[in-house]
Amino acid sequence: MANAVQKITLNASRDIPFNKLVLSQSNVRRVKAGISIEDLSEDIARRGLLQSLSVRPVLDADGAETGMFEVPAGGRRYRALELLVKQKRLAKVAPVPCIPKAANAATSAEEDSLAENVQHVGLHPLDQFRAFQALREKGQSEEDIAAAFFVSVNVVKQRLRLAAVSNALLDLYAQDGITLEQLMAFTVTDDHARQEQVWEAIQRSYSKEPYQIRRMLTETTVRTSDKRAQFVGLDAYADAGGVVMRDLFQSDDGGWLEDAALLDRLVGEKLKAEAETIAAEGWKWISVTVETPYGHTHGLRELAGTSPDLTAEEQATIDALNAECAKLEAEYEEADELPDEVDERLGEIETALAAFDDRPVIYDPAGIARAGVFISIDSNGNLSVGRGYVRPEDEAPVTVDGEGDTGAEGATPEASDPTAPVIQRAVITIGGQAEPEDDEDDVIKPLPDRLISELTAHRTLALRDALANEPSVAFLAVLHKFCLDVFSRYSSHAVCMDISVRNVGFAQQGPGLKESASAHAVDARHRAWEERLPSDQADLWDALAALEGTEQAALFAHCASFGVSALYEKADRNGAGPSASGIQRRLHQADVLARAVGLDMVAAGWKPTVDNYLSRVTKPRILEAVREAKGEQSAQLIDHLKKGDMAKEAERLLDGTGWLPEPLRLVEIEPVTELTTDGDAEALPSFLAGDGDEVAADTDEERQRMIAAE
């Protein structure tokens, strides 16, 4: 007959007055961890004691029970109750649920204390996320949840966002199929289908880093810092139904606009509305683009407007603002740092004074009737309006009768009939063209003609700027052209200096040309000379003669620089345009000129980016660039990526290396030594060197704060 299984008898619980309890020295917990005693006491005050204390009777010297009980397991709860008693929020004799054990029990007090803590299992983080979600669905606000579990509101938002990820990905996380950092990356978007699509694509990839997940989820979005987003405004975008994607786990600079098509439509509508408002001023034409190309005003005459006179009240306001500014600056002249309110006030004064300088210019109505306006968006997202440009075909007829332009007064229907339509339909062009991808071709093909044209446009502009700063070289370049023209044994065709100083436009422009350092330098120098030179042609000769020799040389170099043409263009086989040999001679002379002025395209501000080069060439070209700049080891880090990702990572790898594509290099006598890979791992970005670039907002300690009992 089988022996009966001995039944286990559990200790009965009982309520013991708090003043009969003492903390046992047998408790194995010595290091503070988890939520503080203060937070635990507040939790007990809110929801009561959720777990009984394990106690043993205190014996006297003879081994008899004294009526007191020690607490070997549950010391933190005892300390929390003790704090409530000290705060007089709990009575000293309040009954405390306890489970007493005999003093001579089979297990020691230390063993019980250790077992309670070791065998305690904290919640899986996913259970925490879903628990927070359940509380939110029951009506508790994020602030209430944060207060109940002693965490910040941002932590609650993070956990709610994690719980909202696709269930398929959450199940993978529960099974350790993906990491918490990867799960955080997926919270950038609420689109479950897109989340699962990205995971399906990335799980077959060599790299599954969180940064790559974020990049794939945001590759079709627009940064909130984009000038189009700043121009429209996030509120207007949201009111139109647009969604702004945010990353709660790392800095995202304001997030991403999910619907790029909606943004472009809003930009177009707002630009058109602005154009219609400006059209009411009577201009003949208005050209509306998101970004005006560099040199868009070349060949156009700019009207000379007049600033309206200041009223006595306006002048008094300006004087008062200047006086206040001078007083504040004098008062805090010795201060290391301005107080916030003073700094804010100085900013307000500066803005108010700038408003007086930016008042609309007044133009002659007859000039308005034949001139136009360029409307675009500047780099800060503000409306940019360039008024008063006259095209050659719109110039008034000129008669030589000693009086100059006789057609300026009332010669056009627009000027005589203010009610007649005076502008053309505004044309809004947004976006640009990109060269098609060729991911399947592993052969390094020649660079596309259009790309070479765009690259050499950058070089031509930088060469112009460099030549303008070297008057002696500019004189030599022009003298060289003079010799070609004067001496019959030389050919004056296909040279890089157009001595007539006919401004050479850029038919092919890559992104960023208008914002380049060379463009800013050329424009600033041109404006400075325009301000110095007289507006009347009759006074120009005397003004030039009055300049000092160095000033004449500087002006000569500036004017000569506009004739530089280091542009590549496709040869015309029909003979109507430049020949291949002529283009080669032009580029060779451009190299000579570039060496003479010490042109360095890196110093001129050009660097390879996704937009201006890397997305425009094949994958072998991208790898070749990285290999030349960083070595074979760096190239191998990205050779498995798709072209779009490869281009983005190559941009980061090439940043700061000074690498240039062939059209921007100077032909050197000595071959370029290939860079070694020694120390390359240290120079790599952290996300490629294996350090990761994500910062997890939930640490293990924060996740354990939900555990209110030991």
XYZ file of C-alpha atoms in Angstrom, residues 569-581 583:
14
model
C 29.332 70.519 -71.253
C 28.526 67.789 -73.670
C 30.237 68.157 -77.024
C 28.066 68.941 -80.037
C 28.713 66.416 -82.805
C 26.877 68.562 -85.334
C 29.336 71.410 -84.983
C 26.763 73.903 -83.704
C 28.345 73.972 -80.247
C 31.738 73.414 -78.630
C 33.843 70.480 -79.760
C 35.215 67.804 -77.453
C 38.791 69.040 -77.936
C 36.068 71.598 -74.005
